[in-house]
Amino acid sequence: MSSPSGVEDSKEDEKGEESNRLLPLPSSAQSQSQSLRSEEDSDEVAFEAREKILIVDVEEPDSIDAVDYVPPFSWRKLWLFTGPGFLMSIAFLDPGNLEGDLQAGAIAGYSLLWLLMWATLMGLLIQMLSARVGVATGRHLAELCRDEYSNWARYILWFMAEVALIGADIQEVIGSAIAIQILSNGILPLWAGVLITASDCFMFLFLENYGVRKLEGVFAVLIATMALSFAWMFGDTKPSGKELLKGILIPRLGSKTIRQAVGVVGCVIMPHNVFLHSALVLSRKIDPQKKARVQEALTYYSIESSVALFVTFMINLFVTTVFAKGFYGTPQANSIGLVNAGQYLEEKYGGGLFPILYIWGIGLLAAGQSSTITGTYAGQFIMGGFLNLRLKKWTRALITRGFAIIPTIIVAVIFNTSEASLDILNEWLNVLQSMQIPFALIPLLTLVAKEQIMGVFKIGPVLERLAWTVAVLVILINGYLLIDFLKSEVKGLLFGISDWKWRGCICIIYHLSCFSLRYKSFKWAQLRAIGEDYLNGIELVQLAETSEH
């Protein structure tokens, strides 16, 4: 008796489902069902579907659904894809970079321009791999790390990314505050500039409500302001064209300029920027299941990123050559920094039609404001991706901004009366970020080469070797920098930490913590063997130094 009723019930259900297919729900019911589905989905997303920019095929409208057809190059499409690369490029122009540029120019002259060029090319390679991860998977790097790494590794990566972001944010906010102090003729103290700069979080939220393209347009204006300001300075100071070309084409590195060289590399490749770019490319609506669409997006993003980083290279070049022309070989070379750079420029080149002090201040303010906003942006993606927090964007923005503003205000109050101390702080914040680079690079290079994640878009063996060569080079530079820092800055503070064995042990811990992220399981026997080899190598170096003396 029960079976006929069951058959009737199933027929009624089928009729109901068919009627739902033929007669769609009212708009209010659809929106309610969509909101329920979005609430059930616990994963954070970088951009909601309504926020994404649709890439329309005007030339070949019938090819939108084609999987294996890549449409021909289109300038209109390139314009639609333009934006994420320029937001990413802001990290190459933040106040920390500008300080590295001016110190490299003042102390090393034109001799490190070749390193600036190659560091920018290395940065371009890393950023293109970051964009590749985002486009090919439809998810950004922090989300992938959350799924692919164990809990301990995931929390270490998140902590390191936050430390790097806080260090960068302190520099950016302090740089903006210095610019505000310059443009106000010293009326506003440093801490007041910090509070004014902190309000950019609300400006960011205001702009984001008007869409991604409006936000990208504001950043285009800020980059243009920097380019115009520093190009004006370049024209006023008239650096040597011959020395500029020699600096770019002929590699030179002296023992007295090693720290500036390391700073140049550390400033160009920013840890939080690696996470940021993989999320920014998700602002365009690309179906990762369609290979042709992914390949097309990667092509346009590569062109856009190359143009953006060429612009940043030229701006960094302007700053370095201006200070190389004005201060290389002078008594001020070793004492120049963000705080007093404008005053030194004013004393060297005078007022002119428009005082060079204010030109420097305008460029510095544009660099600081733009980089603090992108820092807030990056903080949202890092926090949301690693921790999968279901928070509103304004809440995440305020939390991210709070992490940086509180220590920045403390720094501003403590160092407000000491220009030299503030410049030293900025220099070692560059070092801090340089030390965090492997904790972004190694996960990126590990994931971008995995077929299970990238599918057909995993990088080939040649590109993988090149990328790992860059990563290992950066990590070795950071290891040298760590030893130099422990030797010169914290000598004798912690139970003979200046002793070479202590320094070697700290370097071992640093390098193992970096390279252990390359593997999901790393046995203690491997750790001990690598550590013993490392100590033996350091002991041989120590014996060689002793025999020379």
Coordinates of C-alpha atoms in Angstrom, one line a residue:
M1 CA 0.0 0.0 0.0
S2 CA 2.9 2.3 0.7
S3 CA 4.6 2.0 -2.7
P4 CA 1.9 3.7 -4.8
S5 CA 1.8 6.7 -2.5
G6 CA 5.6 6.8 -2.7
V7 CA 5.5 6.8 -6.5
E8 CA 2.9 9.6 -6.4
D9 CA 5.1 11.6 -4.0
S10 CA 8.1 11.2 -6.3
K11 CA 6.1 12.3 -9.3
E12 CA 4.8 15.4 -7.5
D13 CA 8.5 16.3 -6.5
E14 CA 9.6 15.9 -10.1
K15 CA 6.7 18.1 -11.3
G16 CA 7.7 20.7 -8.7
E17 CA 11.3 20.7 -9.8
E18 CA 10.2 21.0 -13.4
S19 CA 8.0 23.9 -12.6
N20 CA 10.8 25.6 -10.8
R21 CA 13.0 25.2 -13.8
L22 CA 10.4 26.6 -16.2
L23 CA 9.1 29.3 -13.9
P24 CA 12.0 31.1 -12.1
L25 CA 11.5 32.4 -8.6
P26 CA 10.7 36.0 -8.1
S27 CA 13.6 38.3 -7.7
S28 CA 13.2 38.7 -4.0
A29 CA 13.1 34.9 -3.5
Q30 CA 16.2 34.5 -5.7
S31 CA 18.1 37.1 -3.7
Q32 CA 17.1 35.4 -0.5
S33 CA 18.2 32.0 -1.8
Q34 CA 21.5 33.5 -3.0
S35 CA 22.1 35.2 0.4
L36 CA 21.4 31.9 2.2
R37 CA 23.9 30.1 -0.1
S38 CA 26.5 32.8 0.5
E39 CA 26.0 32.5 4.3
E40 CA 26.4 28.8 4.1
D41 CA 29.7 29.2 2.2
S42 CA 32.3 29.7 4.9
D43 CA 35.2 30.6 2.6
E44 CA 36.4 34.1 2.4
V45 CA 36.6 35.5 -1.2
A46 CA 38.9 38.3 -2.4
F47 CA 36.2 39.9 -4.6
E48 CA 32.5 39.1 -4.7
A49 CA 30.9 38.3 -8.0
R50 CA 29.2 41.7 -8.2
E51 CA 32.5 43.5 -7.7
K52 CA 34.3 41.8 -10.6
I53 CA 35.0 43.4 -13.9
L54 CA 33.5 41.5 -16.9
I55 CA 35.9 41.1 -19.8
V56 CA 33.8 41.4 -22.9
D57 CA 34.9 40.0 -26.3
V58 CA 33.8 42.8 -28.7
E59 CA 35.8 41.6 -31.7
E60 CA 34.7 38.0 -31.5
P61 CA 31.4 37.8 -29.5
D62 CA 30.7 34.2 -30.5
S63 CA 34.0 33.0 -29.0
I64 CA 33.2 33.8 -25.4
D65 CA 32.3 30.2 -24.6
A66 CA 35.0 28.7 -26.7
V67 CA 37.5 26.8 -24.5
D68 CA 40.5 26.4 -26.9
Y69 CA 40.3 29.7 -28.8
V70 CA 42.4 32.6 -27.7
P71 CA 41.1 35.8 -29.4
P72 CA 43.6 38.2 -31.1
F73 CA 45.3 41.0 -29.2
S74 CA 43.0 43.9 -28.3
W75 CA 44.0 47.3 -27.0
R76 CA 40.5 47.6 -25.4
K77 CA 41.0 44.3 -23.6
L78 CA 44.4 45.4 -22.4
W79 CA 42.7 48.5 -21.0
L80 CA 40.2 46.4 -19.2
F81 CA 42.9 44.2 -17.7
T82 CA 45.0 47.3 -16.7
G83 CA 44.9 48.1 -13.0
P84 CA 46.1 45.3 -10.8
G85 CA 49.7 45.6 -11.9
F86 CA 49.8 49.3 -11.1
L87 CA 48.3 48.7 -7.7
M88 CA 51.0 46.1 -7.2
S89 CA 53.7 48.4 -8.4
I90 CA 53.0 50.9 -5.5
A91 CA 55.1 48.6 -3.3
F92 CA 58.1 49.3 -5.4
L93 CA 57.7 53.1 -4.7
D94 CA 56.9 53.2 -1.0
P95 CA 58.9 55.6 1.3
G96 CA 61.2 52.6 2.3
N97 CA 62.2 52.2 -1.3
L98 CA 62.8 55.9 -1.7
E99 CA 65.0 56.0 1.3
G100 CA 66.9 53.0 -0.1
D101 CA 67.3 54.8 -3.4
L102 CA 68.5 58.1 -1.9
Q103 CA 71.0 56.3 0.4
A104 CA 72.3 54.1 -2.5
G105 CA 72.8 57.2 -4.6
A106 CA 74.4 59.3 -1.8
I107 CA 76.8 56.5 -0.6
A108 CA 77.4 54.5 -3.8
G109 CA 76.8 57.1 -6.5
Y110 CA 75.7 55.6 -9.8
S111 CA 77.4 52.3 -9.2
L112 CA 74.3 50.4 -8.0
L113 CA 71.9 51.3 -10.8
W114 CA 72.6 47.9 -12.5
L115 CA 71.5 46.2 -9.3
L116 CA 68.3 48.3 -9.2
M117 CA 67.5 47.2 -12.8
W118 CA 68.1 43.5 -12.1
A119 CA 66.3 43.6 -8.8
T120 CA 63.3 45.1 -10.7
L121 CA 63.5 42.3 -13.2
M122 CA 63.6 39.8 -10.4
G123 CA 60.6 41.5 -8.9
L124 CA 58.7 41.3 -12.2
L125 CA 59.4 37.5 -12.4
I126 CA 58.1 37.0 -8.9
Q127 CA 55.0 39.2 -9.4
M128 CA 54.1 37.4 -12.7
L129 CA 54.2 34.1 -10.9
S130 CA 52.0 35.5 -8.2
A131 CA 49.5 36.7 -10.8
R132 CA 49.7 33.3 -12.5
V133 CA 48.7 31.5 -9.3
G134 CA 45.6 33.8 -8.9
V135 CA 44.4 33.6 -12.5
A136 CA 45.0 29.8 -13.0
T137 CA 43.4 28.7 -9.7
G138 CA 40.8 31.5 -9.1
R139 CA 42.2 31.8 -5.5
H140 CA 44.9 33.9 -4.0
L141 CA 48.1 32.8 -2.4
A142 CA 47.0 33.1 1.2
E143 CA 44.0 30.9 0.6
L144 CA 46.1 28.3 -1.1
C145 CA 48.6 28.3 1.7
R146 CA 45.7 27.8 4.2
D147 CA 44.7 24.6 2.4
E148 CA 48.1 23.2 1.4
Y149 CA 50.1 23.6 4.6
S150 CA 49.7 22.1 8.0
N151 CA 48.4 24.3 10.8
W152 CA 51.8 25.1 12.3
A153 CA 53.3 26.2 8.9
R154 CA 50.1 28.2 8.0
Y155 CA 50.3 30.2 11.3
I156 CA 54.1 30.8 10.8
L157 CA 53.4 32.1 7.3
W158 CA 50.6 34.3 8.5
F159 CA 52.7 35.7 11.4
M160 CA 55.6 36.4 9.1
A161 CA 53.4 38.1 6.5
E162 CA 51.9 40.3 9.2
V163 CA 55.3 41.2 10.6
A164 CA 56.5 42.2 7.1
L165 CA 53.3 44.2 6.6
I166 CA 53.6 46.0 9.9
G167 CA 57.2 46.9 9.2
A168 CA 56.3 48.2 5.7
D169 CA 53.3 50.1 7.1
I170 CA 55.4 51.9 9.8
Q171 CA 57.7 53.1 7.0
E172 CA 54.9 54.2 4.8
V173 CA 53.0 56.1 7.5
I174 CA 56.2 57.7 8.8
G175 CA 57.1 58.7 5.2
S176 CA 53.7 60.3 4.8
A177 CA 54.0 62.1 8.1
I178 CA 57.4 63.4 7.1
A179 CA 55.9 64.7 3.9
I180 CA 53.1 66.4 5.7
Q181 CA 55.6 68.0 8.1
I182 CA 57.6 69.3 5.1
L183 CA 54.5 70.7 3.2
S184 CA 53.2 72.4 6.4
N185 CA 56.6 74.1 7.0
G186 CA 57.1 72.2 10.2
I187 CA 53.9 73.3 11.8
L188 CA 52.5 69.8 12.1
P189 CA 54.6 67.5 14.2
L190 CA 55.4 63.9 13.2
W191 CA 52.7 62.3 15.4
A192 CA 50.0 64.6 13.9
G193 CA 51.1 63.5 10.4
V194 CA 50.7 59.9 11.6
L195 CA 47.2 60.5 12.7
I196 CA 46.3 62.2 9.5
T197 CA 47.8 59.4 7.5
A198 CA 45.8 56.8 9.6
S199 CA 42.6 58.3 8.2
D200 CA 43.5 56.9 4.7
C201 CA 41.8 53.7 5.9
F202 CA 38.4 55.5 5.6
M203 CA 39.4 57.0 2.3
F204 CA 40.2 53.5 1.0
L205 CA 36.8 52.2 2.2
F206 CA 35.1 55.2 0.6
L207 CA 36.8 54.6 -2.7
E208 CA 36.2 50.8 -2.6
N209 CA 32.4 51.4 -2.5
Y210 CA 32.6 53.1 -5.9
G211 CA 34.1 50.1 -7.5
V212 CA 37.5 48.6 -8.4
R213 CA 38.1 50.9 -11.5
K214 CA 37.6 54.1 -9.4
L215 CA 40.2 52.8 -6.9
E216 CA 42.6 52.0 -9.7
G217 CA 42.1 55.4 -11.2
V218 CA 43.1 57.1 -7.9
F219 CA 46.3 55.1 -7.8
A220 CA 47.1 56.0 -11.4
V221 CA 46.8 59.7 -10.4
L222 CA 49.2 59.1 -7.4
I223 CA 51.7 57.3 -9.6
A224 CA 51.6 60.1 -12.1
T225 CA 52.2 62.6 -9.3
M226 CA 55.3 60.7 -8.2
A227 CA 56.6 60.4 -11.7
L228 CA 56.1 64.1 -12.4
S229 CA 57.6 65.2 -9.1
F230 CA 60.8 63.1 -9.3
A231 CA 61.2 63.7 -13.1
W232 CA 61.1 67.4 -12.3
M233 CA 63.8 66.9 -9.7
F234 CA 65.8 64.9 -12.2
G235 CA 65.5 67.8 -14.7
D236 CA 66.5 70.4 -12.2
T237 CA 69.6 68.6 -10.9
K238 CA 70.8 67.4 -14.4
P239 CA 72.7 64.2 -13.5
S240 CA 75.4 62.9 -15.7
G241 CA 74.0 60.8 -18.6
K242 CA 77.4 59.1 -19.2
E243 CA 77.7 58.0 -15.5
L244 CA 74.0 56.9 -15.6
L245 CA 74.6 54.6 -18.5
K246 CA 77.8 53.2 -17.0
G247 CA 75.9 52.5 -13.7
I248 CA 73.2 50.6 -15.5
L249 CA 75.4 48.6 -17.9
I250 CA 78.5 47.9 -15.8
P251 CA 78.1 45.8 -12.6
R252 CA 80.1 47.3 -9.7
L253 CA 80.0 46.5 -6.0
G254 CA 82.4 47.7 -3.3
S255 CA 82.9 46.5 0.2
K256 CA 81.5 49.8 1.6
T257 CA 78.3 49.6 -0.4
I258 CA 77.2 46.0 0.4
R259 CA 74.6 47.1 2.9
Q260 CA 73.1 49.6 0.4
A261 CA 73.1 46.8 -2.3
V262 CA 71.2 44.4 0.0
G263 CA 68.8 47.2 0.8
V264 CA 68.1 47.7 -2.9
V265 CA 67.2 44.1 -3.3
G266 CA 65.2 44.0 -0.1
C267 CA 63.2 47.1 -1.0
V268 CA 62.2 46.0 -4.4
I269 CA 60.8 42.5 -3.6
M270 CA 58.2 43.1 -0.9
P271 CA 56.7 40.0 1.0
H272 CA 53.2 41.3 1.3
N273 CA 53.2 42.3 -2.3
V274 CA 53.5 38.7 -3.4
F275 CA 50.3 37.9 -1.6
L276 CA 48.6 41.1 -2.8
H277 CA 49.1 40.6 -6.6
S278 CA 47.6 37.1 -6.6
A279 CA 44.4 38.6 -5.1
L280 CA 44.3 41.7 -7.2
V281 CA 44.1 39.8 -10.5
L282 CA 40.9 38.2 -9.2
S283 CA 39.1 41.5 -9.7
R284 CA 38.5 40.4 -13.3
K285 CA 35.9 37.8 -14.1
I286 CA 37.9 34.9 -15.5
D287 CA 36.8 31.3 -15.5
P288 CA 39.8 29.2 -14.4
Q289 CA 38.2 26.2 -16.1
K290 CA 38.6 27.7 -19.6
K291 CA 42.2 27.4 -20.6
A292 CA 42.1 29.9 -23.4
R293 CA 40.6 32.6 -21.1
V294 CA 43.3 31.9 -18.5
Q295 CA 46.1 32.1 -21.1
E296 CA 44.6 35.3 -22.5
A297 CA 44.5 36.9 -19.0
L298 CA 48.0 35.9 -18.2
T299 CA 49.2 37.5 -21.5
Y300 CA 47.5 40.8 -20.7
Y301 CA 48.6 40.8 -17.1
S302 CA 52.2 40.2 -18.1
I303 CA 52.1 43.2 -20.5
E304 CA 50.5 45.4 -17.8
S305 CA 52.9 44.3 -15.0
S306 CA 55.9 44.9 -17.3
V307 CA 54.7 48.5 -18.1
A308 CA 53.9 49.2 -14.5
L309 CA 57.3 48.0 -13.2
F310 CA 59.1 49.9 -16.0
V311 CA 57.5 53.1 -14.7
T312 CA 58.5 52.3 -11.1
F313 CA 62.1 51.6 -12.3
M314 CA 62.3 55.0 -13.9
I315 CA 61.0 56.7 -10.8
N316 CA 63.5 54.8 -8.6
L317 CA 66.2 55.7 -11.1
F318 CA 65.3 59.4 -10.9
V319 CA 65.6 59.4 -7.1
T320 CA 68.9 57.5 -7.0
T321 CA 70.6 59.6 -9.7
V322 CA 69.4 62.9 -8.1
F323 CA 71.1 62.1 -4.8
A324 CA 74.1 60.5 -6.6
K325 CA 74.7 63.8 -8.4
G326 CA 74.2 66.0 -5.4
F327 CA 75.7 64.1 -2.5
Y328 CA 78.0 61.3 -3.6
G329 CA 81.4 61.9 -2.0
T330 CA 80.2 64.7 0.2
P331 CA 80.2 64.9 4.1
Q332 CA 76.4 64.6 4.1
A333 CA 76.3 61.3 2.2
N334 CA 76.4 59.1 5.3
S335 CA 73.8 61.1 7.3
I336 CA 71.1 61.7 4.6
G337 CA 67.7 60.1 5.1
L338 CA 64.0 60.7 4.6
V339 CA 63.8 63.2 7.4
N340 CA 66.5 65.6 6.2
A341 CA 66.7 64.8 2.4
G342 CA 64.4 67.6 1.5
Q343 CA 66.4 70.2 3.5
Y344 CA 69.6 69.0 2.0
L345 CA 68.1 69.2 -1.5
E346 CA 67.0 72.8 -0.8
E347 CA 70.5 73.8 0.5
K348 CA 72.2 72.2 -2.5
Y349 CA 69.9 73.4 -5.3
G350 CA 68.1 76.4 -3.9
G351 CA 64.5 77.4 -4.4
G352 CA 64.1 77.9 -8.1
L353 CA 60.8 78.5 -9.8
F354 CA 59.2 75.9 -7.5
P355 CA 61.3 75.0 -4.4
I356 CA 62.7 71.6 -4.7
L357 CA 61.9 70.9 -1.1
Y358 CA 58.2 71.0 -1.9
I359 CA 58.6 68.9 -5.0
W360 CA 60.3 66.3 -2.9
G361 CA 57.5 66.6 -0.3
I362 CA 54.7 66.1 -2.9
G363 CA 56.4 63.0 -4.3
L364 CA 57.0 61.6 -0.9
L365 CA 53.4 62.2 0.2
A366 CA 52.0 60.5 -2.9
A367 CA 54.3 57.5 -2.3
G368 CA 53.3 57.3 1.4
Q369 CA 49.5 57.7 0.9
S370 CA 49.3 55.2 -2.0
S371 CA 51.4 52.6 -0.3
T372 CA 49.5 52.8 3.0
I373 CA 46.2 52.2 1.1
T374 CA 47.7 49.2 -0.7
G375 CA 49.1 48.0 2.6
T376 CA 45.6 48.0 4.1
Y377 CA 44.4 46.2 1.0
A378 CA 47.1 43.5 1.3
G379 CA 46.3 43.1 5.0
Q380 CA 42.7 42.2 4.3
F381 CA 43.7 39.5 1.8
I382 CA 46.4 38.1 4.1
M383 CA 44.2 38.0 7.2
G384 CA 41.1 36.7 5.4
G385 CA 43.0 34.1 3.4
F386 CA 45.1 32.6 6.1
L387 CA 42.6 32.7 8.9
N388 CA 39.4 32.4 6.9
L389 CA 37.7 35.1 9.0
R390 CA 34.2 36.0 8.1
L391 CA 34.4 39.7 8.8
K392 CA 33.1 42.7 6.9
K393 CA 35.7 44.5 4.8
W394 CA 35.6 47.7 6.9
T395 CA 36.2 45.6 10.1
R396 CA 39.2 43.9 8.5
A397 CA 40.5 47.2 7.2
L398 CA 40.3 48.8 10.7
I399 CA 42.0 45.7 12.3
T400 CA 44.8 45.8 9.7
R401 CA 45.3 49.5 10.1
G402 CA 45.3 49.2 13.9
F403 CA 48.1 46.7 13.8
A404 CA 50.3 49.3 12.1
I405 CA 49.1 52.6 13.5
I406 CA 49.6 51.8 17.2
P407 CA 53.3 50.9 16.9
T408 CA 53.8 53.8 14.4
I409 CA 52.5 56.4 16.8
I410 CA 54.8 55.0 19.5
V411 CA 57.7 55.2 17.0
A412 CA 56.7 58.8 16.1
V413 CA 56.6 60.0 19.7
I414 CA 59.9 58.3 20.6
F415 CA 61.9 59.3 17.5
N416 CA 60.4 62.7 16.8
T417 CA 63.3 64.5 18.3
S418 CA 66.1 62.4 16.7
E419 CA 66.4 62.5 12.9
A420 CA 69.4 60.1 12.9
S421 CA 67.5 57.5 15.0
L422 CA 64.5 57.7 12.7
D423 CA 66.7 57.1 9.7
I424 CA 68.4 54.1 11.3
L425 CA 65.0 52.7 12.2
N426 CA 63.9 53.0 8.6
E427 CA 67.0 51.3 7.4
W428 CA 66.5 48.3 9.7
L429 CA 62.8 48.1 8.9
N430 CA 64.1 47.5 5.3
V431 CA 66.3 44.7 6.7
L432 CA 63.3 43.3 8.6
Q433 CA 61.2 43.0 5.4
S434 CA 64.1 41.6 3.5
M435 CA 64.3 38.8 6.2
Q436 CA 60.6 38.0 5.6
I437 CA 60.9 37.5 1.8
P438 CA 61.6 33.7 1.8
F439 CA 58.4 33.1 3.8
A440 CA 56.4 34.5 0.8
L441 CA 58.7 33.3 -2.0
I442 CA 59.1 29.7 -1.0
P443 CA 55.3 28.9 -0.7
L444 CA 54.7 30.7 -4.0
L445 CA 57.4 28.8 -5.9
T446 CA 56.3 25.5 -4.3
L447 CA 52.7 25.9 -5.3
V448 CA 53.1 27.4 -8.7
A449 CA 55.1 24.3 -9.8
K450 CA 52.5 21.8 -8.5
E451 CA 50.3 20.2 -11.2
Q452 CA 47.6 19.3 -8.7
I453 CA 47.1 23.0 -8.0
M454 CA 48.0 24.7 -11.3
G455 CA 47.0 22.0 -13.8
V456 CA 48.4 22.8 -17.3
F457 CA 49.5 26.2 -16.1
K458 CA 52.2 25.0 -13.8
I459 CA 55.6 26.5 -14.6
G460 CA 58.1 24.5 -16.7
P461 CA 61.5 23.2 -15.4
V462 CA 63.5 26.1 -16.9
L463 CA 61.3 28.8 -15.4
E464 CA 61.2 26.8 -12.1
R465 CA 65.0 26.7 -11.9
L466 CA 65.3 30.4 -12.7
A467 CA 62.8 31.3 -10.0
W468 CA 64.5 29.1 -7.4
T469 CA 67.8 30.6 -8.3
V470 CA 66.4 34.1 -7.6
A471 CA 64.9 32.8 -4.3
V472 CA 68.1 31.1 -3.1
L473 CA 70.1 34.2 -4.1
V474 CA 67.8 36.4 -2.0
I475 CA 67.9 34.1 0.9
L476 CA 71.7 33.9 0.9
I477 CA 71.9 37.7 0.8
N478 CA 69.5 37.8 3.8
G479 CA 71.7 35.3 5.6
Y480 CA 74.7 37.5 5.1
L481 CA 72.7 40.5 6.2
L482 CA 71.6 38.7 9.4
I483 CA 75.2 37.9 10.3
D484 CA 76.3 41.5 9.7
F485 CA 73.4 42.8 11.7
L486 CA 74.1 40.5 14.7
K487 CA 77.8 41.4 14.5
S488 CA 77.5 45.2 14.3
E489 CA 74.2 46.2 16.0
V490 CA 73.6 43.8 18.9
K491 CA 77.2 42.9 19.9
G492 CA 77.4 41.7 23.4
L493 CA 73.8 42.2 24.3
L494 CA 72.8 38.6 24.7
F495 CA 75.5 36.3 26.3
G496 CA 78.1 36.6 23.7
I497 CA 75.8 36.7 20.7
S498 CA 78.6 38.4 18.7
D499 CA 80.5 35.0 18.9
W500 CA 80.5 33.3 15.5
K501 CA 78.9 30.1 16.8
W502 CA 75.9 31.9 18.2
R503 CA 75.5 33.8 15.0
G504 CA 75.8 30.6 13.0
C505 CA 73.2 28.9 15.1
I506 CA 70.7 31.8 14.6
C507 CA 71.4 31.7 10.9
I508 CA 70.8 27.9 10.8
I509 CA 67.4 28.4 12.5
Y510 CA 66.5 31.1 10.0
H511 CA 67.5 29.2 6.9
L512 CA 65.9 25.9 8.1
S513 CA 62.7 27.6 8.9
C514 CA 62.7 29.0 5.4
F515 CA 63.5 25.9 3.5
S516 CA 61.3 23.6 5.7
L517 CA 58.4 25.3 4.0
R518 CA 59.5 23.6 0.8
Y519 CA 58.4 20.2 2.2
K520 CA 55.3 19.0 4.0
S521 CA 57.3 16.7 6.1
F522 CA 60.9 17.4 7.3
K523 CA 62.5 14.8 9.5
W524 CA 64.7 15.7 12.5
A525 CA 67.6 13.6 11.0
Q526 CA 67.6 15.9 8.0
L527 CA 67.6 19.0 10.1
R528 CA 70.5 17.7 12.2
A529 CA 72.6 16.8 9.2
I530 CA 72.0 20.1 7.5
G531 CA 72.8 21.9 10.8
E532 CA 76.1 20.0 11.3
D533 CA 77.2 20.8 7.7
Y534 CA 76.3 24.5 8.2
L535 CA 78.3 24.7 11.4
N536 CA 81.3 22.9 9.8
G537 CA 81.2 25.4 7.0
I538 CA 81.2 28.4 9.4
E539 CA 84.0 26.8 11.4
L540 CA 86.1 26.6 8.2
V541 CA 85.5 30.2 7.4
Q542 CA 86.4 31.2 11.0
L543 CA 89.7 29.2 10.8
A544 CA 90.5 30.8 7.4
E545 CA 90.0 34.3 8.9
T546 CA 92.1 33.4 11.9
S547 CA 95.0 32.1 9.7
E548 CA 94.9 35.3 7.6
H549 CA 95.3 37.5 10.8

